[in-house]
Amino acid sequence: MSSDRVPTGTAAPAVAAPAVAAPAGTAGHDGPAARRADRVPHRWLILAVLCLTQLVVVLDNTVLTVAVPVLTVELDASTADAQWMINAYALVLSGLLLTAGSAADRYGRRRMLFLGLVLFGLGSLAAGLARTSEQLIAARAGMGIGGALLVTTTLAVAMQVFDSAERSRAIGIWAATSALGFAAGPPIGGIVLAYLPWGAIFLMNLPIVLLCLLAGRALVPESRDPAGGRLDLGGVVLSTAGLTAVVWSIIAGPDRGWTSTEVIGAGIGGGLLLALFVRWERRTPHPMLDLHFFRDRRFAGAVCGVVLITFGATGALFLLTQHLQFVRGYPAWEAGLRMTPFALSIVVLNVSGAAAAAIRRLGLPAAVAAGMVLLAGGLALVTHGPSEGYGRFLAGLLVMGTGCALANPAIVEAVMSAIPTNKAGAGAGIDGTMTEVGSSLGIAVLGAVLNARFTALLPAALAGAGSFPAALAAAGPDRETVTSAFATALKTGQTVGAVAVLVGGLLAAALLHRAERLSPPTPGHERAD
């Protein structure tokens, strides 16, 4: 059995790469019993470290939402400053995901995991001690560099330490961690702010980072692509600049206007840089992204599926949080708390192995389709059910959670199983990048639907109001009309979101089914028995 692991002399052992399966009936050491003997010791403890790392990265994308009012006052921050405090982290993370994945494969996934933890910890320390808006924005950008390394290496390491028989369950648990972080961020932030200064939101990351460093040093084995190669500096510059510009244009579009010069310029400029990146990658002898991956129908279908699924799902969940805060009147932390059953159902189904068993039984395309049908149905139930009480809302959240527990791991596994395991970092970088692009597009497009419908329903005297809070402040005796208009607009946006989830999920499943039917198995992955 060949190995793509390179020992580094550290305490954690190196492990062998998964073998390509022998044909059915072939004798030898590749059977189920031998595979169990070859499994990495303490792999579930390794996964726990990876999931804790992933959790803190996702938390920092949502925990800040409840702290913006406090930061605006204590740091004398403008609205633009507050937006950059949130967006600096997401922008840097999005722009560096491809680079981070390539670096993990070239220089060692364990090494890049530790570097990411150190950078994330230093950024958290700087953010917690910041005294100006500029300092906090810079610290958040630094955290984004570490976050990009962590998002890619956690998934890449998981791909290395689990064989195909257990990989689906491991990916499911990893994916469930992101859902938990999405829902848990606001309530955790609210609890921290109730008793401690705002800096504690960032400083609480430090003991988690230290724990992951110590546990990772003892448990996580090193692995890298044996082909290695030199750093593709041209690819790093072009991909980072291009992705950052494209994601910024998507994020800024709703606020600055989709036809504004800066948004159009950033979008076109980013697209041109990415076109140059593709041209560069085709010619350089050591590309950071092997474009031959996209000739594989399964990989191309899976990548398109990631964008389609995250577009509908993230946009719909964004509108759902708006519904809880502005229509039902919950503060951000309580809205997050009421969303927790959604995340917990995903965690329970994946940790128990029920989701992995269902995915194996259904197959990846059918699991994606079933999951997105459930997610769309749950969202429709929440949107069109009675607004009073929590029972119907809870039922809808549980249906949505069941759908995500099936669809999310299935689409991640579809991406990662379509490439060789020695390119796991690159695969994780592509998956993360497409997730960020799809999520940003979903929030922007469905947010635009919401704003357009809301503006159309406002009284003529309030037509210039740029947001629901602004319209409400200027409404005077028409406050009830404004609230009703926003609730109606949200229902329209959520309905469009449910349709987008359904259509995107079915289209992604169709692409995967067609690719599986037309493509041969990918070398470097064994089949589960």
Coordinates of C-alpha atoms in Angstrom, one line a residue:
M1 CA 0.0 0.0 0.0
S2 CA 1.5 3.3 -1.1
S3 CA 1.7 6.2 1.3
D4 CA 1.2 9.9 0.8
R5 CA 2.1 10.8 4.4
V6 CA 5.5 12.2 5.3
P7 CA 6.6 11.8 8.9
T8 CA 7.8 15.0 10.5
G9 CA 9.4 13.7 13.7
T10 CA 6.6 15.0 15.9
A11 CA 4.7 13.0 18.5
A12 CA 1.8 12.2 16.2
P13 CA 2.4 9.2 13.9
A14 CA 2.1 9.3 10.1
V15 CA -0.6 7.2 8.5
A16 CA -0.9 5.5 5.2
A17 CA -3.2 6.8 2.5
P18 CA -6.4 4.9 1.8
A19 CA -5.9 2.2 -0.9
V20 CA -7.8 1.8 -4.1
A21 CA -10.3 -1.0 -3.7
A22 CA -9.5 -4.4 -5.1
P23 CA -12.1 -5.8 -7.5
A24 CA -14.9 -7.8 -6.0
G25 CA -13.7 -11.2 -5.0
T26 CA -10.0 -10.3 -5.0
A27 CA -8.1 -11.9 -2.2
G28 CA -5.5 -9.9 -0.3
H29 CA -5.2 -7.4 2.5
D30 CA -7.7 -4.8 1.1
G31 CA -10.8 -6.5 2.6
P32 CA -13.0 -5.1 5.4
A33 CA -11.0 -6.8 8.2
A34 CA -7.7 -5.5 6.9
R35 CA -9.2 -2.0 6.4
R36 CA -10.3 -1.9 10.0
A37 CA -6.8 -2.9 11.2
D38 CA -5.4 0.0 9.0
R39 CA -7.6 2.6 10.5
V40 CA -6.0 5.6 12.3
P41 CA -6.0 5.2 16.1
H42 CA -7.9 7.8 18.0
R43 CA -9.5 9.1 14.7
W44 CA -12.7 10.0 16.5
L45 CA -10.8 12.1 19.0
I46 CA -9.0 13.7 16.0
L47 CA -12.4 14.5 14.6
A48 CA -13.4 16.1 17.9
V49 CA -10.4 18.4 17.7
L50 CA -11.2 19.3 14.0
C51 CA -14.9 20.0 14.8
L52 CA -14.0 22.2 17.8
T53 CA -11.7 24.1 15.5
Q54 CA -14.3 24.4 12.8
L55 CA -16.9 25.5 15.4
V56 CA -14.9 28.5 16.6
V57 CA -14.3 29.6 13.0
V58 CA -18.0 29.6 12.2
L59 CA -19.0 31.1 15.6
D60 CA -16.8 34.2 14.7
N61 CA -18.8 34.7 11.6
T62 CA -22.1 35.0 13.5
V63 CA -21.2 36.0 17.1
L64 CA -20.5 39.6 16.2
T65 CA -24.0 40.3 15.1
V66 CA -25.2 40.9 18.6
A67 CA -22.2 43.1 19.5
V68 CA -22.6 45.7 16.7
P69 CA -24.7 48.1 18.8
V70 CA -22.2 48.0 21.7
L71 CA -19.2 48.4 19.3
T72 CA -20.9 51.3 17.6
V73 CA -21.1 53.2 20.9
E74 CA -17.8 52.2 22.6
L75 CA -15.6 52.5 19.5
D76 CA -17.5 55.5 18.1
A77 CA -18.0 53.4 14.9
S78 CA -19.9 54.5 11.8
T79 CA -22.3 52.3 10.0
A80 CA -19.5 51.6 7.4
D81 CA -17.1 50.7 10.2
A82 CA -19.6 48.3 11.7
Q83 CA -20.1 46.6 8.3
W84 CA -16.4 46.2 7.8
M85 CA -16.0 44.7 11.3
I86 CA -18.2 41.9 10.1
N87 CA -17.2 41.7 6.4
A88 CA -13.4 42.0 6.8
Y89 CA -13.3 38.5 8.3
A90 CA -15.6 36.9 5.6
L91 CA -13.8 38.7 2.7
V92 CA -10.3 37.7 3.7
L93 CA -11.4 34.1 4.5
S94 CA -13.2 33.8 1.1
G95 CA -10.3 35.2 -0.9
L96 CA -7.7 32.8 0.7
L97 CA -9.6 29.5 0.7
L98 CA -8.1 28.2 -2.6
T99 CA -4.6 29.3 -1.5
A100 CA -5.0 27.7 1.9
G101 CA -6.1 24.4 0.4
S102 CA -3.1 24.4 -1.9
A103 CA -0.7 25.2 0.9
A104 CA -2.1 22.4 3.0
D105 CA -1.4 19.9 0.3
R106 CA 2.0 21.2 -0.5
Y107 CA 3.4 22.0 3.0
G108 CA 1.5 19.6 5.2
R109 CA -2.1 19.6 6.4
R110 CA -1.1 19.3 10.1
R111 CA 1.4 22.1 9.8
M112 CA -1.1 24.4 8.1
L113 CA -3.7 23.5 10.7
F114 CA -1.4 24.6 13.5
L115 CA -0.4 27.8 11.6
G116 CA -4.1 28.6 11.2
L117 CA -4.7 28.1 14.9
V118 CA -1.8 30.4 15.8
L119 CA -2.9 33.1 13.4
F120 CA -6.5 32.8 14.5
G121 CA -5.5 33.0 18.1
L122 CA -3.3 36.1 17.6
G123 CA -6.1 37.8 15.6
S124 CA -8.6 37.0 18.4
L125 CA -6.2 38.5 21.0
A126 CA -5.7 41.6 18.9
A127 CA -9.5 42.0 18.4
G128 CA -10.2 41.6 22.1
L129 CA -7.7 44.3 23.0
A130 CA -8.6 46.7 20.1
R131 CA -9.4 50.2 21.1
T132 CA -10.4 51.7 17.7
S133 CA -12.5 50.6 14.8
E134 CA -9.5 50.4 12.5
Q135 CA -7.7 48.1 15.0
L136 CA -10.7 45.8 15.2
I137 CA -11.1 45.7 11.4
A138 CA -7.4 44.8 11.0
A139 CA -7.6 42.1 13.7
R140 CA -10.7 40.6 12.1
A141 CA -8.9 40.5 8.7
G142 CA -6.0 38.6 10.5
M143 CA -8.5 36.2 11.9
G144 CA -9.8 35.6 8.4
I145 CA -6.3 34.4 7.3
G146 CA -6.3 31.9 10.1
G147 CA -9.9 30.9 9.4
A148 CA -9.2 30.1 5.7
L149 CA -6.4 27.7 6.8
L150 CA -8.7 26.1 9.4
V151 CA -11.7 25.6 7.1
T152 CA -9.6 23.8 4.5
T153 CA -7.3 21.8 6.8
T154 CA -10.0 20.5 9.1
L155 CA -11.9 18.9 6.2
A156 CA -8.6 17.8 4.5
V157 CA -7.3 16.0 7.6
A158 CA -10.7 14.3 8.1
M159 CA -10.5 13.0 4.6
Q160 CA -7.1 11.5 5.4
V161 CA -7.8 9.8 8.8
F162 CA -11.1 8.1 7.8
D163 CA -11.6 5.4 5.2
S164 CA -14.5 5.2 2.9
A165 CA -16.6 3.1 5.3
E166 CA -16.6 5.9 7.9
R167 CA -15.9 9.0 5.8
S168 CA -19.6 9.8 5.2
R169 CA -20.4 9.9 8.9
A170 CA -17.2 11.9 9.7
I171 CA -18.0 14.5 7.0
G172 CA -21.6 14.7 8.3
I173 CA -20.4 15.5 11.8
W174 CA -17.9 18.1 10.4
A175 CA -20.7 19.7 8.4
A176 CA -23.1 19.6 11.4
T177 CA -20.5 21.7 13.3
S178 CA -21.0 24.6 10.9
A179 CA -24.8 24.5 11.4
L180 CA -24.3 24.5 15.2
G181 CA -21.9 27.5 15.0
F182 CA -24.4 29.4 12.8
A183 CA -27.2 29.0 15.3
A184 CA -25.1 29.2 18.5
G185 CA -23.2 32.4 17.7
P186 CA -25.9 35.0 18.6
P187 CA -27.0 33.5 21.9
I188 CA -23.4 32.9 23.0
G189 CA -22.6 36.5 22.1
G190 CA -25.7 37.8 23.9
I191 CA -24.8 35.8 27.1
V192 CA -21.2 37.0 27.0
L193 CA -22.2 40.7 26.5
A194 CA -24.7 40.4 29.4
Y195 CA -21.9 39.8 31.9
L196 CA -18.5 40.8 30.3
P197 CA -17.0 43.5 28.2
W198 CA -17.3 43.1 24.4
G199 CA -13.7 42.1 24.0
A200 CA -14.5 38.8 25.8
I201 CA -16.3 37.7 22.6
F202 CA -12.9 37.4 21.0
L203 CA -10.8 36.5 24.0
M204 CA -12.9 33.4 24.7
N205 CA -11.3 31.9 21.5
L206 CA -7.9 31.8 23.2
P207 CA -8.4 28.8 25.5
I208 CA -10.1 26.9 22.7
V209 CA -7.2 27.6 20.3
L210 CA -4.7 26.5 23.0
L211 CA -6.7 23.3 23.7
C212 CA -6.8 22.4 19.9
L213 CA -3.1 23.1 19.6
L214 CA -2.2 20.8 22.4
A215 CA -4.6 18.0 21.5
G216 CA -3.7 18.3 17.8
R217 CA 0.0 18.0 18.5
A218 CA -0.7 14.7 20.3
L219 CA -3.2 13.3 17.9
V220 CA -3.2 14.7 14.4
P221 CA -0.9 12.9 11.9
E222 CA 1.0 14.8 9.2
S223 CA 0.1 14.3 5.6
R224 CA 0.8 16.1 2.3
D225 CA 0.7 15.6 -1.4
P226 CA 3.9 13.7 -2.3
A227 CA 4.2 15.5 -5.6
G228 CA 4.5 18.8 -3.7
G229 CA 6.0 21.4 -6.1
R230 CA 7.0 25.0 -5.8
L231 CA 4.7 27.8 -4.6
D232 CA 2.5 29.1 -7.3
L233 CA 2.9 32.7 -6.4
G234 CA 1.1 34.0 -9.6
G235 CA -1.9 31.8 -8.8
V236 CA -2.0 32.9 -5.2
V237 CA -2.1 36.6 -6.2
L238 CA -4.6 36.2 -9.0
S239 CA -7.0 33.9 -7.2
T240 CA -7.0 35.9 -3.9
A241 CA -7.5 39.3 -5.6
G242 CA -10.1 37.9 -8.0
L243 CA -12.2 36.1 -5.4
T244 CA -12.0 39.0 -2.9
A245 CA -13.3 41.4 -5.5
V246 CA -16.1 39.2 -6.7
V247 CA -17.3 38.4 -3.1
W248 CA -17.0 42.1 -2.2
S249 CA -19.2 43.1 -5.1
I250 CA -21.8 40.5 -4.1
I251 CA -21.8 41.6 -0.4
A252 CA -21.8 45.4 -1.3
G253 CA -24.4 45.2 -4.0
P254 CA -27.5 45.4 -1.9
D255 CA -26.2 48.5 0.1
R256 CA -24.4 50.4 -2.6
G257 CA -26.6 49.4 -5.5
W258 CA -26.1 46.7 -8.1
T259 CA -25.6 49.4 -10.8
S260 CA -23.1 51.5 -8.8
T261 CA -19.7 52.1 -10.4
E262 CA -17.7 50.4 -7.6
V263 CA -19.9 47.3 -7.5
I264 CA -19.8 46.8 -11.2
G265 CA -16.1 47.6 -11.4
A266 CA -15.2 45.2 -8.6
G267 CA -17.3 42.4 -10.2
I268 CA -15.9 42.9 -13.7
G269 CA -12.4 43.3 -12.3
G270 CA -12.6 40.2 -10.2
G271 CA -14.0 38.2 -13.1
L272 CA -11.1 39.3 -15.3
L273 CA -8.6 38.4 -12.6
L274 CA -10.1 34.9 -12.2
A275 CA -10.0 34.5 -16.0
L276 CA -6.3 35.3 -15.9
F277 CA -6.0 32.9 -13.0
V278 CA -7.4 30.1 -15.1
R279 CA -5.1 31.0 -18.0
W280 CA -2.1 31.1 -15.7
E281 CA -3.0 27.7 -14.1
R282 CA -3.1 26.1 -17.5
R283 CA 0.5 27.2 -18.3
T284 CA 2.4 27.1 -15.0
P285 CA 4.3 23.9 -14.3
H286 CA 3.2 23.7 -10.7
P287 CA -0.4 25.0 -10.5
M288 CA -2.1 25.5 -7.2
L289 CA -5.4 24.3 -8.7
D290 CA -5.4 21.3 -11.1
L291 CA -8.0 22.4 -13.7
H292 CA -8.2 18.8 -14.9
F293 CA -10.5 18.2 -11.9
F294 CA -13.2 20.1 -13.7
R295 CA -13.1 17.6 -16.6
D296 CA -14.5 15.1 -14.3
R297 CA -18.3 15.3 -14.6
R298 CA -18.8 14.2 -11.0
F299 CA -16.6 16.9 -9.7
A300 CA -18.0 19.6 -11.9
G301 CA -21.6 18.5 -11.0
A302 CA -20.8 18.5 -7.3
V303 CA -19.2 21.9 -7.4
C304 CA -22.3 23.3 -9.2
G305 CA -24.4 21.6 -6.6
V306 CA -22.5 23.3 -3.8
V307 CA -23.3 26.7 -5.2
L308 CA -27.0 25.9 -5.9
I309 CA -27.6 24.4 -2.5
T310 CA -25.9 27.1 -0.5
F311 CA -27.5 29.8 -2.5
G312 CA -31.0 28.7 -1.6
A313 CA -30.3 27.4 1.9
T314 CA -28.2 30.3 3.3
G315 CA -30.4 32.9 1.7
A316 CA -33.5 31.3 3.2
L317 CA -32.0 31.0 6.6
F318 CA -30.9 34.7 6.5
L319 CA -34.5 35.7 5.8
L320 CA -35.7 33.4 8.6
T321 CA -33.5 35.3 11.1
Q322 CA -35.0 38.5 9.8
H323 CA -38.4 37.1 10.4
L324 CA -37.6 36.2 14.0
Q325 CA -36.0 39.6 14.8
F326 CA -38.2 42.1 13.0
V327 CA -41.6 40.4 12.7
R328 CA -41.7 38.4 16.0
G329 CA -39.6 41.0 17.8
Y330 CA -36.9 38.8 19.3
P331 CA -33.4 40.3 20.0
A332 CA -30.6 38.8 17.9
W333 CA -29.4 36.5 20.7
E334 CA -32.9 35.1 21.4
A335 CA -33.5 34.7 17.6
G336 CA -30.4 32.6 17.5
L337 CA -31.5 30.6 20.6
R338 CA -34.9 29.8 18.9
M339 CA -33.0 28.6 15.8
T340 CA -31.0 26.1 17.9
P341 CA -33.3 23.1 17.4
F342 CA -32.5 23.4 13.7
A343 CA -28.8 23.0 14.4
L344 CA -29.2 20.4 17.1
S345 CA -31.3 18.2 14.8
I346 CA -28.5 18.2 12.3
V347 CA -25.9 17.4 15.0
V348 CA -28.0 14.5 16.5
L349 CA -28.7 12.9 13.1
N350 CA -25.1 13.0 12.1
V351 CA -23.4 12.1 15.4
S352 CA -25.8 9.1 15.8
G353 CA -24.9 7.9 12.3
A354 CA -28.5 8.0 11.1
A355 CA -27.8 10.6 8.4
A356 CA -24.7 8.6 7.1
A357 CA -26.8 5.4 7.0
A358 CA -29.5 7.2 5.0
I359 CA -27.0 8.7 2.6
R360 CA -25.4 5.2 2.0
R361 CA -28.9 3.7 1.4
L362 CA -30.1 6.5 -0.9
G363 CA -26.9 7.4 -2.7
L364 CA -25.5 10.9 -3.0
P365 CA -27.9 12.3 -5.7
A366 CA -31.0 11.0 -4.0
A367 CA -29.8 12.1 -0.6
V368 CA -29.2 15.6 -1.9
A369 CA -32.7 15.7 -3.5
A370 CA -34.5 14.3 -0.4
G371 CA -32.6 16.7 1.8
M372 CA -33.5 19.8 -0.2
V373 CA -37.1 18.8 -0.6
L374 CA -37.3 18.5 3.2
L375 CA -35.5 21.8 3.7
A376 CA -37.9 23.6 1.2
G377 CA -40.9 21.9 2.9
G378 CA -39.8 23.0 6.4
L379 CA -39.2 26.6 5.2
A380 CA -42.7 26.6 3.6
L381 CA -44.2 25.4 6.8
V382 CA -42.5 28.1 8.8
T383 CA -43.4 30.8 6.3
H384 CA -47.0 30.0 5.7
G385 CA -48.0 28.5 9.0
P386 CA -49.6 30.5 11.9
S387 CA -47.3 33.3 13.1
E388 CA -48.6 32.8 16.7
G389 CA -46.8 30.4 19.0
Y390 CA -43.7 28.4 18.6
G391 CA -45.0 24.9 17.9
R392 CA -45.4 25.1 14.1
F393 CA -42.2 27.1 13.9
L394 CA -40.4 24.4 15.8
A395 CA -41.8 21.6 13.6
G396 CA -40.6 23.5 10.5
L397 CA -37.1 23.9 12.0
L398 CA -36.9 20.2 12.7
V399 CA -37.9 19.3 9.2
M400 CA -35.4 21.8 7.8
G401 CA -32.7 20.3 10.1
T402 CA -33.4 16.8 8.9
G403 CA -33.1 18.0 5.3
C404 CA -29.8 19.7 5.9
A405 CA -28.5 16.6 7.8
L406 CA -28.9 14.7 4.6
A407 CA -28.0 17.2 1.9
N408 CA -25.0 19.0 3.4
P409 CA -22.8 16.0 4.1
A410 CA -23.9 14.4 0.8
I411 CA -22.8 17.4 -1.4
V412 CA -19.5 17.8 0.5
E413 CA -18.8 14.1 0.1
A414 CA -19.6 14.4 -3.6
V415 CA -17.0 17.1 -4.0
M416 CA -14.3 15.4 -2.0
S417 CA -14.8 11.9 -3.3
A418 CA -14.4 13.1 -6.9
I419 CA -10.7 13.9 -6.4
P420 CA -7.7 11.9 -5.2
T421 CA -7.1 11.9 -1.5
N422 CA -3.6 13.4 -1.9
K423 CA -5.4 16.6 -3.2
A424 CA -7.8 16.8 -0.3
G425 CA -6.7 20.3 0.6
A426 CA -7.4 21.6 -2.9
G427 CA -10.8 19.9 -2.8
A428 CA -11.6 21.5 0.6
G429 CA -10.5 24.9 -0.8
I430 CA -12.8 24.6 -3.8
D431 CA -15.7 23.4 -1.6
G432 CA -15.2 26.3 0.8
T433 CA -14.9 28.8 -1.9
M434 CA -18.0 27.7 -3.7
T435 CA -19.9 27.6 -0.4
E436 CA -18.9 31.3 0.3
V437 CA -19.9 32.4 -3.2
G438 CA -23.2 30.6 -3.0
S439 CA -24.0 31.9 0.5
S440 CA -23.1 35.5 -0.5
L441 CA -25.2 35.3 -3.6
G442 CA -28.2 33.7 -1.7
I443 CA -28.2 36.5 0.9
A444 CA -27.7 39.2 -1.7
V445 CA -30.3 38.0 -4.2
L446 CA -33.0 37.0 -1.7
G447 CA -32.3 40.1 0.3
A448 CA -32.9 42.1 -2.9
V449 CA -36.2 40.4 -3.4
L450 CA -37.2 41.3 0.2
N451 CA -36.2 44.9 -0.3
A452 CA -37.9 45.3 -3.6
R453 CA -41.2 43.9 -2.3
F454 CA -41.0 45.9 0.9
T455 CA -40.3 49.2 -1.0
A456 CA -43.3 48.4 -3.3
L457 CA -45.6 48.0 -0.3
L458 CA -44.5 51.1 1.7
P459 CA -46.7 54.2 1.7
A460 CA -45.6 56.8 -0.8
A461 CA -44.4 59.1 1.9
L462 CA -41.9 56.5 3.1
A463 CA -40.7 55.2 -0.3
G464 CA -37.2 56.6 0.2
A465 CA -36.5 54.7 3.4
G466 CA -33.6 52.4 2.9
S467 CA -34.4 49.7 5.5
F468 CA -37.1 48.5 7.8
P469 CA -35.7 50.2 10.9
A470 CA -35.4 53.5 9.0
A471 CA -39.0 53.2 7.7
L472 CA -40.2 52.4 11.1
A473 CA -38.5 55.3 12.7
A474 CA -40.0 57.7 10.1
A475 CA -43.5 56.1 10.1
G476 CA -45.2 58.0 12.9
P477 CA -48.8 56.8 13.0
D478 CA -48.1 54.4 10.1
R479 CA -45.9 52.0 12.1
E480 CA -48.4 49.2 11.8
T481 CA -48.6 49.6 8.1
V482 CA -44.8 49.5 7.8
T483 CA -44.6 46.3 10.0
S484 CA -47.3 44.6 8.0
A485 CA -45.5 45.5 4.7
F486 CA -42.2 44.1 6.0
A487 CA -43.9 40.9 7.2
T488 CA -45.5 40.5 3.7
A489 CA -42.2 41.1 2.0
L490 CA -40.5 38.6 4.2
K491 CA -43.1 36.0 3.3
T492 CA -42.5 36.7 -0.4
G493 CA -38.7 36.4 0.1
Q494 CA -39.0 33.2 2.1
T495 CA -41.4 31.7 -0.5
V496 CA -38.9 32.5 -3.3
G497 CA -36.2 31.1 -1.0
A498 CA -38.1 27.8 -0.6
V499 CA -38.5 27.6 -4.4
A500 CA -34.8 28.3 -4.9
V501 CA -33.9 25.6 -2.3
L502 CA -36.2 23.1 -4.1
V503 CA -35.1 23.9 -7.7
G504 CA -31.4 24.2 -6.7
G505 CA -31.5 20.9 -4.8
L506 CA -33.2 19.0 -7.6
L507 CA -30.9 20.4 -10.2
A508 CA -27.8 19.6 -8.1
A509 CA -29.1 16.0 -7.7
A510 CA -29.7 15.7 -11.4
L511 CA -26.2 16.9 -12.2
L512 CA -24.7 14.4 -9.7
H513 CA -26.9 11.6 -11.1
R514 CA -25.9 12.3 -14.7
A515 CA -22.2 12.5 -13.7
E516 CA -22.3 9.3 -11.8
R517 CA -24.0 7.5 -14.7
L518 CA -21.5 8.8 -17.3
S519 CA -18.2 8.8 -15.3
P520 CA -15.9 6.0 -14.2
P521 CA -14.8 5.7 -10.5
T522 CA -12.1 8.1 -9.5
P523 CA -8.7 6.6 -8.7
G524 CA -7.6 7.1 -5.1
H525 CA -10.9 6.2 -3.4
E526 CA -11.9 2.8 -2.2
R527 CA -15.5 1.7 -2.1
A528 CA -17.2 1.0 1.2
D529 CA -18.1 -2.7 1.6

